[in-house]
mmCIF file of C-alpha atoms in Angstrom:
data_model
loop_
_atom_site.group_PDB
_atom_site.id
_atom_site.type_symbol
_atom_site.label_atom_id
_atom_site.label_comp_id
_atom_site.label_asym_id
_atom_site.label_seq_id
_atom_site.Cartn_x
_atom_site.Cartn_y
_atom_site.Cartn_z
ATOM 1 C CA ALA A 1 -13.194 12.209 -29.174
ATOM 2 C CA LEU A 2 -12.187 9.710 -31.768
ATOM 3 C CA ILE A 3 -12.213 6.911 -29.386
ATOM 4 C CA ILE A 4 -16.026 7.542 -28.109
ATOM 5 C CA PRO A 5 -16.879 5.072 -31.038
ATOM 6 C CA LEU A 6 -15.371 2.342 -29.357
ATOM 7 C CA PHE A 7 -17.012 2.646 -26.327
ATOM 8 C CA ASP A 8 -20.041 2.766 -28.014
ATOM 9 C CA ALA A 9 -18.933 -0.721 -29.267
ATOM 10 C CA LEU A 10 -17.820 -2.066 -25.889
ATOM 11 C CA VAL A 11 -21.096 -2.259 -24.395
ATOM 12 C CA SER A 12 -22.518 -5.436 -26.408
ATOM 13 C CA ASN A 13 -18.426 -6.862 -25.976
ATOM 14 C CA THR A 14 -18.058 -10.669 -24.982
ATOM 15 C CA HIS A 15 -15.014 -11.117 -25.918
ATOM 16 C CA VAL A 16 -12.308 -8.196 -24.880
ATOM 17 C CA GLU A 17 -10.672 -8.633 -21.645
ATOM 18 C CA GLU A 18 -8.219 -6.317 -22.085
ATOM 19 C CA LEU A 19 -8.288 -2.859 -22.867
ATOM 20 C CA ILE A 20 -5.173 -0.964 -23.172
ATOM 21 C CA LEU A 21 -5.615 3.134 -23.916
ATOM 22 C CA LYS A 22 -2.566 4.467 -22.756
ATOM 23 C CA GLU A 23 -2.381 7.804 -23.335
ATOM 24 C CA ASN A 24 -5.346 8.231 -25.813
ATOM 25 C CA ARG A 25 -6.448 11.895 -24.934
ATOM 26 C CA ILE A 26 -9.930 10.554 -23.740
ATOM 27 C CA GLY A 27 -9.574 13.904 -20.828
ATOM 28 C CA ASP A 28 -13.516 14.119 -18.781
ATOM 29 C CA GLU A 29 -15.869 13.841 -21.277
ATOM 30 C CA GLY A 30 -14.613 10.310 -22.735
ATOM 31 C CA CYS A 31 -14.846 8.611 -19.733
ATOM 32 C CA VAL A 32 -18.866 9.665 -20.219
ATOM 33 C CA ALA A 33 -18.329 7.018 -22.213
ATOM 34 C CA LEU A 34 -16.416 4.423 -21.333
ATOM 35 C CA ALA A 35 -17.994 4.416 -17.763
ATOM 36 C CA SER A 36 -21.561 2.882 -19.781
ATOM 37 C CA ALA A 37 -19.399 0.994 -21.449
ATOM 38 C CA ILE A 38 -17.702 -0.468 -17.712
ATOM 39 C CA LEU A 39 -21.287 -0.319 -16.187
ATOM 40 C CA ASP A 40 -21.874 -3.415 -17.254
ATOM 41 C CA ASN A 41 -18.943 -5.516 -18.895
ATOM 42 C CA SER A 42 -18.482 -8.767 -17.788
ATOM 43 C CA THR A 43 -15.572 -9.745 -20.075
ATOM 44 C CA ILE A 44 -13.457 -6.330 -19.881
ATOM 45 C CA ASN A 45 -10.673 -7.163 -16.410
ATOM 46 C CA LYS A 46 -7.983 -5.083 -17.411
ATOM 47 C CA ILE A 47 -8.309 -1.320 -18.165
ATOM 48 C CA ASP A 48 -5.123 1.225 -18.530
ATOM 49 C CA LEU A 49 -6.044 4.173 -19.144
ATOM 50 C CA SER A 50 -2.744 5.845 -18.469
ATOM 51 C CA GLY A 51 -1.964 9.421 -19.435
ATOM 52 C CA ASN A 52 -5.454 10.263 -20.534
ATOM 53 C CA ASN A 53 -5.657 13.853 -19.066
ATOM 54 C CA ILE A 54 -8.657 12.093 -16.908
ATOM 55 C CA LYS A 55 -8.721 15.334 -14.176
ATOM 56 C CA ASP A 56 -11.606 14.705 -10.802
ATOM 57 C CA ASP A 57 -14.742 15.436 -12.917
ATOM 58 C CA GLY A 58 -14.335 12.231 -15.252
ATOM 59 C CA MET A 59 -12.805 10.627 -12.282
ATOM 60 C CA LYS A 60 -16.609 11.041 -10.809
ATOM 61 C CA ASP A 61 -18.288 9.489 -13.675
ATOM 62 C CA LEU A 62 -15.715 6.746 -14.080
ATOM 63 C CA CYS A 63 -15.778 5.497 -10.589
ATOM 64 C CA LYS A 64 -19.695 5.661 -10.857
ATOM 65 C CA ALA A 65 -19.148 2.551 -13.289
ATOM 66 C CA ILE A 66 -16.392 1.368 -10.993
ATOM 67 C CA ALA A 67 -18.379 0.389 -7.885
ATOM 68 C CA TYR A 68 -21.010 -1.936 -10.071
ATOM 69 C CA ASN A 69 -18.443 -3.717 -12.296
ATOM 70 C CA GLN A 70 -17.026 -7.258 -10.662
ATOM 71 C CA CYS A 71 -15.748 -7.962 -13.588
ATOM 72 C CA LEU A 72 -12.453 -5.736 -12.930
ATOM 73 C CA VAL A 73 -9.419 -7.026 -11.068
ATOM 74 C CA GLU A 74 -6.934 -4.620 -12.141
ATOM 75 C CA ILE A 75 -6.484 0.031 -13.549
ATOM 76 C CA ASN A 76 -4.096 1.628 -14.062
ATOM 77 C CA LEU A 77 -4.743 5.156 -13.548
ATOM 78 C CA SER A 78 -1.786 7.243 -14.054
ATOM 79 C CA ALA A 79 -0.280 10.026 -15.161
ATOM 80 C CA ASN A 80 -3.508 12.131 -15.254
ATOM 81 C CA LYS A 81 -4.661 15.124 -13.657
ATOM 82 C CA PHE A 82 -7.150 13.898 -10.871
ATOM 83 C CA GLY A 83 -6.044 15.158 -7.436
ATOM 84 C CA ASP A 84 -8.241 14.570 -3.853
ATOM 85 C CA ALA A 85 -11.614 14.404 -5.080
ATOM 86 C CA GLY A 86 -10.489 12.226 -7.527
ATOM 87 C CA VAL A 87 -9.713 9.503 -6.047
ATOM 88 C CA LYS A 88 -12.030 10.524 -2.929
ATOM 89 C CA GLU A 89 -14.629 9.159 -5.650
ATOM 90 C CA LEU A 90 -12.198 6.059 -6.388
ATOM 91 C CA ALA A 91 -12.498 5.041 -2.513
ATOM 92 C CA ALA A 92 -16.117 5.711 -2.470
ATOM 93 C CA SER A 93 -16.504 2.918 -5.743
ATOM 94 C CA LEU A 94 -13.479 0.205 -3.658
ATOM 95 C CA VAL A 95 -16.298 0.148 -0.507
ATOM 96 C CA GLU A 96 -18.730 -1.530 -3.322
ATOM 97 C CA ASN A 97 -16.628 -2.587 -5.885
ATOM 98 C CA GLU A 98 -15.331 -6.635 -5.003
ATOM 99 C CA SER A 99 -12.772 -7.237 -7.927
ATOM 100 C CA ILE A 100 -10.084 -5.331 -8.443
ATOM 101 C CA GLU A 101 -6.852 -6.501 -7.678
ATOM 102 C CA VAL A 102 -4.209 -3.598 -8.866
ATOM 103 C CA LEU A 103 -4.664 -0.238 -8.713
ATOM 104 C CA THR A 104 -1.833 2.087 -10.027
ATOM 105 C CA LEU A 105 -1.931 5.960 -9.855
ATOM 106 C CA ASN A 106 1.096 6.663 -9.719
ATOM 107 C CA GLY A 107 1.913 10.482 -11.217
ATOM 108 C CA ASN A 108 -1.148 12.467 -10.479
ATOM 109 C CA LEU A 109 -2.146 15.403 -8.075
ATOM 110 C CA ILE A 110 -3.554 13.108 -4.966
ATOM 111 C CA GLY A 111 -2.493 15.321 -2.105
ATOM 112 C CA ASP A 112 -2.971 13.749 1.922
ATOM 113 C CA ASN A 113 -6.790 14.169 1.581
ATOM 114 C CA GLY A 114 -6.889 11.809 -0.495
ATOM 115 C CA ALA A 115 -4.804 9.160 -0.206
ATOM 116 C CA ASN A 116 -5.984 9.087 3.356
ATOM 117 C CA ASP A 117 -9.988 9.311 1.763
ATOM 118 C CA LEU A 118 -8.625 5.990 -0.014
ATOM 119 C CA PHE A 119 -6.307 4.381 2.600
ATOM 120 C CA LYS A 120 -9.134 4.643 4.781
ATOM 121 C CA VAL A 121 -11.136 2.526 2.821
ATOM 122 C CA LEU A 122 -8.125 0.109 1.677
ATOM 123 C CA ALA A 123 -7.683 0.096 6.004
ATOM 124 C CA THR A 124 -11.565 -1.394 6.713
ATOM 125 C CA VAL A 125 -13.943 -2.183 3.807
ATOM 126 C CA ASN A 126 -12.311 -2.924 1.088
ATOM 127 C CA SER A 127 -10.328 -6.176 1.258
ATOM 128 C CA THR A 128 -9.767 -7.240 -2.402
ATOM 129 C CA VAL A 129 -7.375 -4.342 -3.693
ATOM 130 C CA THR A 130 -3.867 -6.283 -2.938
ATOM 131 C CA HIS A 131 -1.174 -4.016 -5.014
ATOM 132 C CA LEU A 132 -1.422 -0.350 -5.137
ATOM 133 C CA GLY A 133 1.247 2.394 -6.886
ATOM 134 C CA LEU A 134 1.111 5.970 -5.372
ATOM 135 C CA ARG A 135 3.973 7.203 -6.466
#
């Protein structure tokens, strides 16, 4: 993907706070590079990855980084293509993450099982998410 060099540059970023990448065809391959960029990043607090063809495999990589990044406050993952397995990875990352307040997941392929996994974590472990979009 053409956007991967941007992710490489973000590894040493000290000033970008919002990353708006709506509809950039990042896909699962781009999630690997993005995960590496945000793993230890201490300035990015908002990411919009809506409409990027992210599937369950991409969520697996992305969520590993989300678990450990304690600066992210808002993530928009709407209109991607992940389902129950991807949201299960996200739920697991929210057990560790103590910074995310706004989580938007509208328009994905999340079924009852995935939603239940997410709700369990939000009801019992995670107390920072205050806004959830899940249509």
